[in-house]
Short mmCIF file of C-alpha atoms in Angstrom, two decimals:
data_model
loop_
_atom_site.label_atom_id
_atom_site.label_comp_id
_atom_site.label_asym_id
_atom_site.label_seq_id
_atom_site.Cartn_x
_atom_site.Cartn_y
_atom_site.Cartn_z
CA MET H 1 103.74 75.99 66.42
CA ALA H 2 100.44 77.44 67.57
CA SER H 3 98.38 75.33 69.92
CA ILE H 4 95.72 73.21 68.25
CA ASP H 5 92.20 73.75 69.54
CA VAL H 6 90.42 70.42 69.17
CA LEU H 7 87.05 69.49 70.55
CA PRO H 8 87.22 65.79 71.44
CA ALA H 9 84.50 63.50 70.17
CA GLN H 10 83.01 62.26 73.42
CA GLY H 11 86.33 62.87 75.14
CA VAL H 12 88.48 61.56 72.30
CA THR H 13 91.33 63.72 71.04
CA GLY H 14 91.76 61.75 67.85
CA HIS H 15 90.52 58.65 66.15
CA ASN H 16 93.53 56.65 67.31
CA SER H 17 92.91 57.27 70.98
CA LYS H 18 91.82 54.22 72.98
CA ASP H 19 92.53 55.28 76.56
CA THR H 20 90.08 58.15 77.06
CA ALA H 21 87.24 57.04 74.79
CA PRO H 22 83.91 55.92 76.24
CA GLN H 23 82.65 52.59 75.09
CA LEU H 24 81.31 52.65 71.57
CA PRO H 25 77.72 51.67 70.99
CA SER H 26 76.86 48.63 68.92
CA LEU H 27 76.83 49.58 65.26
CA ARG H 28 75.40 47.81 62.27
CA SER H 29 74.46 48.44 58.66
CA ASN H 30 71.42 47.23 56.75
CA GLU H 31 72.61 43.64 56.58
CA GLY H 32 74.90 41.35 58.53
CA ASN H 33 75.95 41.29 62.14
CA TYR H 34 76.82 44.12 64.50
CA VAL H 35 80.35 45.39 63.95
CA ASP H 36 82.73 44.07 66.59
CA GLN H 37 83.86 46.93 68.82
CA SER H 38 87.49 46.15 68.04
CA SER H 39 86.64 47.14 64.47
CA THR H 40 85.06 50.49 65.37
CA GLY H 41 86.39 53.80 66.63
CA TRP H 42 85.51 57.42 67.27
CA MET H 43 85.97 60.04 64.59
CA ARG H 44 88.16 63.05 65.32
CA SER H 45 86.23 66.29 65.67
CA THR H 46 87.53 69.81 65.07
CA LEU H 47 86.52 73.29 66.19
CA THR H 48 85.91 76.00 63.61
CA GLY H 49 88.69 78.02 65.25
CA THR H 50 91.34 75.38 64.62
CA PRO H 51 94.23 76.81 62.56
CA LEU H 52 93.55 76.45 58.85
CA LEU H 53 96.69 74.50 58.04
CA GLU H 54 95.87 71.99 60.76
CA MET H 55 92.33 71.53 59.43
CA ARG H 56 93.68 70.93 55.94
CA ARG H 57 96.26 68.49 57.29
CA ARG H 58 93.57 66.49 59.04
CA PHE H 59 91.39 66.42 55.94
CA LYS H 60 94.29 65.19 53.81
CA GLU H 61 95.31 62.63 56.42
CA ASP H 62 91.87 61.33 57.36
CA GLY H 63 89.85 61.87 54.18
CA TYR H 64 87.24 63.74 56.21
CA ILE H 65 86.98 66.56 58.71
CA TRP H 66 84.14 66.75 61.21
CA VAL H 67 83.72 70.41 62.14
CA LYS H 68 81.71 71.44 65.18
CA ASN H 69 79.15 74.25 65.21
CA VAL H 70 79.51 75.43 61.62
CA ILE H 71 75.83 76.44 61.41
CA PRO H 72 73.87 77.98 64.31
CA ARG H 73 72.02 75.22 66.11
CA GLU H 74 68.62 76.92 66.09
CA ASP H 75 68.83 77.50 62.33
CA VAL H 76 69.34 73.77 61.87
CA TYR H 77 66.38 72.94 64.10
CA ASP H 78 64.22 75.45 62.21
CA MET H 79 64.96 73.42 59.08
CA ARG H 80 64.21 70.17 60.91
CA GLU H 81 60.86 71.45 62.14
CA HIS H 82 59.90 72.74 58.71
CA TYR H 83 60.75 69.45 56.99
CA PHE H 84 58.86 67.24 59.41
CA SER H 85 55.87 69.59 59.40
CA LEU H 86 55.46 68.62 55.75
CA PHE H 87 55.00 65.01 56.88
CA SER H 88 52.86 65.69 59.95
CA HIS H 89 49.72 64.22 58.34
CA THR H 90 51.36 60.96 57.23
CA GLY H 91 51.53 59.13 60.56
CA MET H 92 55.33 59.12 60.53
CA LEU H 93 55.69 61.41 63.56
CA ASP H 94 54.69 60.91 67.16
CA PRO H 95 51.53 63.08 67.29
CA ASP H 96 52.16 64.12 70.88
CA ILE H 97 55.61 65.60 70.22
CA SER H 98 56.60 68.69 68.23
CA PRO H 99 57.84 68.10 64.66
CA ARG H 100 60.93 70.08 65.72
CA LYS H 101 62.09 67.01 67.62
CA GLY H 102 61.25 64.62 64.80
CA ILE H 103 60.30 61.60 66.91
CA PHE H 104 59.04 58.53 65.07
CA ASN H 105 55.52 57.30 65.77
CA PRO H 106 56.11 53.97 67.55
CA THR H 107 52.77 52.62 66.31
CA SER H 108 53.78 53.08 62.66
CA ASP H 109 55.60 50.68 60.36
CA PRO H 110 58.97 52.24 59.44
CA SER H 111 58.94 50.57 56.02
CA VAL H 112 55.90 52.67 55.10
CA HIS H 113 57.80 55.90 55.79
CA GLU H 114 61.10 55.31 54.02
CA GLY H 115 62.84 58.20 52.33
CA ILE H 116 65.57 58.35 49.68
CA GLY H 117 67.06 54.92 49.07
CA GLY H 118 64.00 53.09 50.31
CA LEU H 119 60.70 52.22 48.71
CA PRO H 120 58.37 54.99 49.81
CA GLU H 121 54.72 55.05 48.90
CA GLU H 122 53.60 57.24 46.00
CA ALA H 123 52.26 59.99 48.28
CA THR H 124 55.60 60.09 50.12
CA LYS H 125 57.48 60.36 46.82
CA GLN H 126 55.52 63.50 45.99
CA LEU H 127 56.28 64.96 49.42
CA LEU H 128 59.97 64.22 48.97
CA ASP H 129 60.00 65.96 45.59
CA ALA H 130 58.28 69.00 47.09
CA ALA H 131 60.67 69.11 50.05
CA HIS H 132 63.70 69.26 47.75
CA ALA H 133 62.25 72.22 45.85
CA ASP H 134 61.05 73.98 48.99
CA PRO H 135 62.30 77.59 49.18
CA LEU H 136 63.28 77.29 52.85
CA TYR H 137 65.47 74.26 52.08
CA ARG H 138 67.10 75.98 49.10
CA THR H 139 67.80 78.99 51.35
CA PHE H 140 69.25 76.69 54.01
CA LEU H 141 71.72 75.32 51.44
CA ALA H 142 73.03 78.86 50.95
CA HIS H 143 73.48 79.48 54.68
CA PRO H 144 76.22 82.12 54.98
CA SER H 145 77.93 80.35 57.87
CA LEU H 146 78.30 77.17 55.81
CA ARG H 147 79.36 78.90 52.62
CA SER H 148 81.90 81.18 54.29
CA PHE H 149 83.47 78.24 56.09
CA ILE H 150 83.80 76.32 52.81
CA ARG H 151 85.59 79.24 51.15
CA HIS H 152 87.85 79.62 54.18
CA PHE H 153 88.68 75.93 54.34
CA THR H 154 89.25 75.35 50.62
CA GLY H 155 90.71 78.73 49.66
CA TRP H 156 88.25 78.97 46.77
CA LYS H 157 87.15 82.45 45.75
CA GLN H 158 83.72 81.07 44.89
CA GLU H 159 82.08 77.69 45.41
CA VAL H 160 79.40 76.10 43.23
CA ILE H 161 76.89 73.74 44.79
CA VAL H 162 75.33 71.05 42.62
CA ASP H 163 71.57 71.56 42.45
CA ARG H 164 70.95 67.91 43.22
CA ALA H 165 71.36 68.22 46.96
CA MET H 166 69.56 65.50 48.90
CA LEU H 167 67.46 65.43 52.06
CA ARG H 168 67.47 62.00 53.66
CA HIS H 169 65.21 60.99 56.51
CA ASN H 170 65.69 57.60 58.09
CA CYS H 171 63.18 56.29 60.62
CA PRO H 172 64.29 53.92 63.38
CA GLY H 173 64.30 50.42 61.93
CA SER H 174 64.14 51.47 58.28
CA LYS H 175 66.71 51.00 55.54
CA SER H 176 69.85 53.15 55.77
CA THR H 177 72.39 54.28 53.18
CA GLY H 178 74.67 51.52 51.88
CA ILE H 179 78.45 51.45 51.53
CA HIS H 180 79.87 53.69 48.80
CA TYR H 181 82.21 56.52 47.89
CA ASP H 182 80.79 59.62 46.21
CA GLN H 183 82.89 59.76 43.05
CA TYR H 184 81.11 56.94 41.28
CA PHE H 185 77.84 58.85 41.45
CA LEU H 186 79.46 61.99 39.94
CA ARG H 187 81.73 60.55 37.28
CA GLY H 188 80.61 63.10 34.73
CA GLY H 189 82.59 65.95 36.30
CA ASP H 190 85.95 66.66 37.91
CA ASP H 191 86.88 64.49 40.88
CA GLU H 192 87.98 67.46 42.98
CA PHE H 193 84.67 68.21 44.66
CA LEU H 194 83.91 68.51 48.35
CA THR H 195 81.02 66.71 50.02
CA ALA H 196 79.36 68.30 53.03
CA TRP H 197 77.18 66.02 55.15
CA VAL H 198 74.89 68.13 57.32
CA PRO H 199 72.97 66.41 60.13
CA ILE H 200 69.71 68.30 60.58
CA GLY H 201 69.30 67.64 64.28
CA ASP H 202 71.31 65.75 66.88
CA CYS H 203 72.27 62.27 65.70
CA ALA H 204 73.65 59.63 68.06
CA PRO H 205 76.26 57.10 66.86
CA ALA H 206 73.61 54.40 66.48
CA GLY H 207 71.04 56.88 65.17
CA GLY H 208 71.58 56.50 61.44
CA GLY H 209 74.45 58.96 60.98
CA LEU H 210 77.47 58.39 58.76
CA MET H 211 80.28 56.02 59.61
CA TYR H 212 83.57 56.18 57.72
CA LEU H 213 85.94 53.36 56.87
CA GLU H 214 89.25 54.51 58.30
CA ASN H 215 92.04 55.29 55.82
CA SER H 216 89.87 54.19 52.89
CA SER H 217 90.50 56.94 50.32
CA GLY H 218 93.20 54.87 48.63
CA LEU H 219 90.90 51.87 48.50
CA GLY H 220 88.17 54.01 46.97
CA LYS H 221 90.52 55.10 44.20
CA GLU H 222 91.56 51.49 43.55
CA LEU H 223 87.98 50.27 43.36
CA GLU H 224 87.03 53.11 41.00
CA ALA H 225 89.96 52.25 38.71
CA GLU H 226 88.73 48.65 38.61
CA PHE H 227 85.17 49.69 37.81
CA LEU H 228 86.31 52.03 35.04
CA LYS H 229 88.57 49.34 33.54
CA LYS H 230 85.67 46.91 33.32
CA ALA H 231 83.41 49.55 31.79
CA GLU H 232 85.89 51.14 29.36
CA HIS H 233 84.17 49.62 26.33
CA LEU H 234 80.74 50.97 27.28
CA PRO H 235 79.25 54.14 25.77
CA LYS H 236 80.13 57.22 27.83
CA GLN H 237 76.72 57.74 29.39
CA GLU H 238 76.59 54.13 30.50
CA ARG H 239 80.21 54.16 31.64
CA ILE H 240 79.63 57.03 34.05
CA ASP H 241 76.37 55.56 35.33
CA ALA H 242 76.55 54.34 38.93
CA PHE H 243 74.00 51.69 37.98
CA ASN H 244 75.74 50.24 34.92
CA LYS H 245 76.02 46.46 34.59
CA PHE H 246 79.32 46.35 36.48
CA MET H 247 77.87 48.14 39.51
CA ALA H 248 75.44 46.87 42.13
CA SER H 249 71.78 47.18 41.18
CA ASP H 250 71.12 49.86 43.83
CA GLY H 251 74.39 51.73 43.32
CA PHE H 252 76.02 50.60 46.57
CA MET H 253 79.01 48.32 46.98
CA SER H 254 77.52 46.49 49.94
CA HIS H 255 75.01 46.75 52.77
CA ASP H 256 77.07 44.60 55.14
CA ALA H 257 79.68 46.63 57.04
CA VAL H 258 81.23 43.56 58.68
CA ALA H 259 81.70 41.62 55.45
CA PHE H 260 82.96 44.65 53.50
CA ARG H 261 85.59 45.49 56.08
CA GLU H 262 86.70 41.86 56.28
CA GLU H 263 87.11 41.74 52.50
CA HIS H 264 89.25 44.89 52.49
CA LYS H 265 90.90 44.78 55.93
CA GLU H 266 94.41 44.83 54.46
CA LYS H 267 93.75 48.22 52.84
CA ALA H 268 91.52 50.03 55.33
CA GLY H 269 90.93 50.30 59.06
CA ARG H 270 87.99 50.49 61.42
CA TRP H 271 84.52 51.90 60.99
CA LEU H 272 84.61 55.36 62.58
CA VAL H 273 81.56 57.14 63.92
CA GLY H 274 80.64 60.36 65.71
CA ASP H 275 78.04 61.65 68.14
CA TYR H 276 76.80 64.44 65.89
CA GLU H 277 75.07 67.61 67.06
CA ALA H 278 72.90 70.06 65.17
CA GLY H 279 75.24 72.63 63.61
CA ASP H 280 78.03 70.16 62.89
CA VAL H 281 79.14 69.43 59.33
CA VAL H 282 81.31 66.57 58.10
CA PHE H 283 83.30 67.26 54.94
CA HIS H 284 84.85 64.39 53.02
CA ASN H 285 86.68 63.75 49.77
CA PRO H 286 85.19 61.93 46.75
CA TRP H 287 86.98 58.65 47.53
CA MET H 288 86.30 58.21 51.24
CA ILE H 289 84.24 55.06 51.79
CA HIS H 290 81.27 55.53 54.09
CA ALA H 291 77.76 54.36 54.91
CA ALA H 292 75.03 55.14 57.39
CA THR H 293 74.52 53.15 60.54
CA LYS H 294 71.21 51.40 61.06
CA ASN H 295 68.98 53.81 62.95
CA GLU H 296 68.45 52.25 66.37
CA ASP H 297 68.14 55.53 68.24
CA GLU H 298 67.07 55.00 71.85
CA LEU H 299 64.95 58.16 71.81
CA GLY H 300 63.14 57.25 68.61
CA ARG H 301 64.60 60.19 66.68
CA ILE H 302 64.27 60.18 62.92
CA ARG H 303 67.62 60.82 61.33
CA LEU H 304 67.47 63.78 58.95
CA ALA H 305 70.51 65.00 57.02
CA SER H 306 71.44 66.66 53.75
CA ASP H 307 74.19 65.63 51.33
CA LEU H 308 75.78 68.56 49.49
CA ARG H 309 78.51 68.61 46.86
CA PHE H 310 80.62 71.65 46.09
CA TYR H 311 83.02 72.41 43.24
CA GLU H 312 85.34 75.35 42.81
CA GLU H 313 83.90 77.83 40.33
CA GLY H 314 85.29 77.02 36.90
CA ALA H 315 85.61 73.28 37.50
CA LYS H 316 83.99 70.78 35.16
CA LEU H 317 80.61 69.95 36.69
CA ASP H 318 78.64 66.75 36.37
CA GLN H 319 75.74 68.28 34.46
CA ARG H 320 73.46 65.38 35.36
CA TRP H 321 73.51 66.75 38.90
CA MET H 322 72.70 70.34 37.97
CA LYS H 323 68.99 69.84 38.50
CA LEU H 324 66.88 69.32 41.59
CA TRP H 325 66.54 65.83 43.02
CA THR H 326 63.35 63.98 42.15
CA HIS H 327 62.42 60.45 43.06
CA ASP H 328 62.49 59.30 39.41
CA ASP H 329 65.61 61.06 38.11
CA GLY H 330 67.54 57.80 37.70
CA LEU H 331 70.70 59.01 39.42
#
């Protein structure tokens, strides 16, 4: 067998390694206590040059694959600078530091500058809508390095991205993304899509990046079967709605990582996290349970990332998602 070229996450060769890993930072979600370090672990990272069969094995085994340096770093930071330049007049950014770094203004209230998933002010909602339609962002989504890797990894001749890609900024101290799996937001199409989570800038483990519930794809499928059973008598459009009466009011299963893991500890493992760098991409399946950590970045960096979903050309698409994101689209 050919040697496997793996880039350790902070010195870790895999997410089961406990001997070589540095100490994990304290992690928390929107609500509840910090996750006990015995219940956390490092994600496994993978180089783009890793043999294809090994990458696919890891994805099948783990439910995700964190690939290093998929997109050139400077291209990612160009996107970061452009996005935050749109918000330079709002008071969100430290005025003495370049928007390229995206440092939060410590004199501002983070609740005033919330992005997707929060309660932004009306002016911010308009900026968010404009950012999602921005030509530079739409071009970034078609980055040839990203698209060619996806075709290589999946074996698809042609991929189709849903138009409703999302740009999420998360200021230190503001609300982060709750616990969910992606399928229940895209029930109107095939369940064989690929999510790409693209951090737009470096993102420390406690900086608002994604954390994954270890070995949780099976649990995600079980929970979805339960939701669909409860909703089987509802009209189709309501049945596929992530906000129907059997779902949580905000579309998430929980905002408390400690309590959620405790409830499901017999069927899933630890919360896994990475120290993400600009250029990295994490791909995960529709059932993998994940959330964002609370942004407590020591450097004051605003977490910026984009959530992308890809289908193989010819697959049944969720047509609700074939339009650009807007703050009032109800999805």
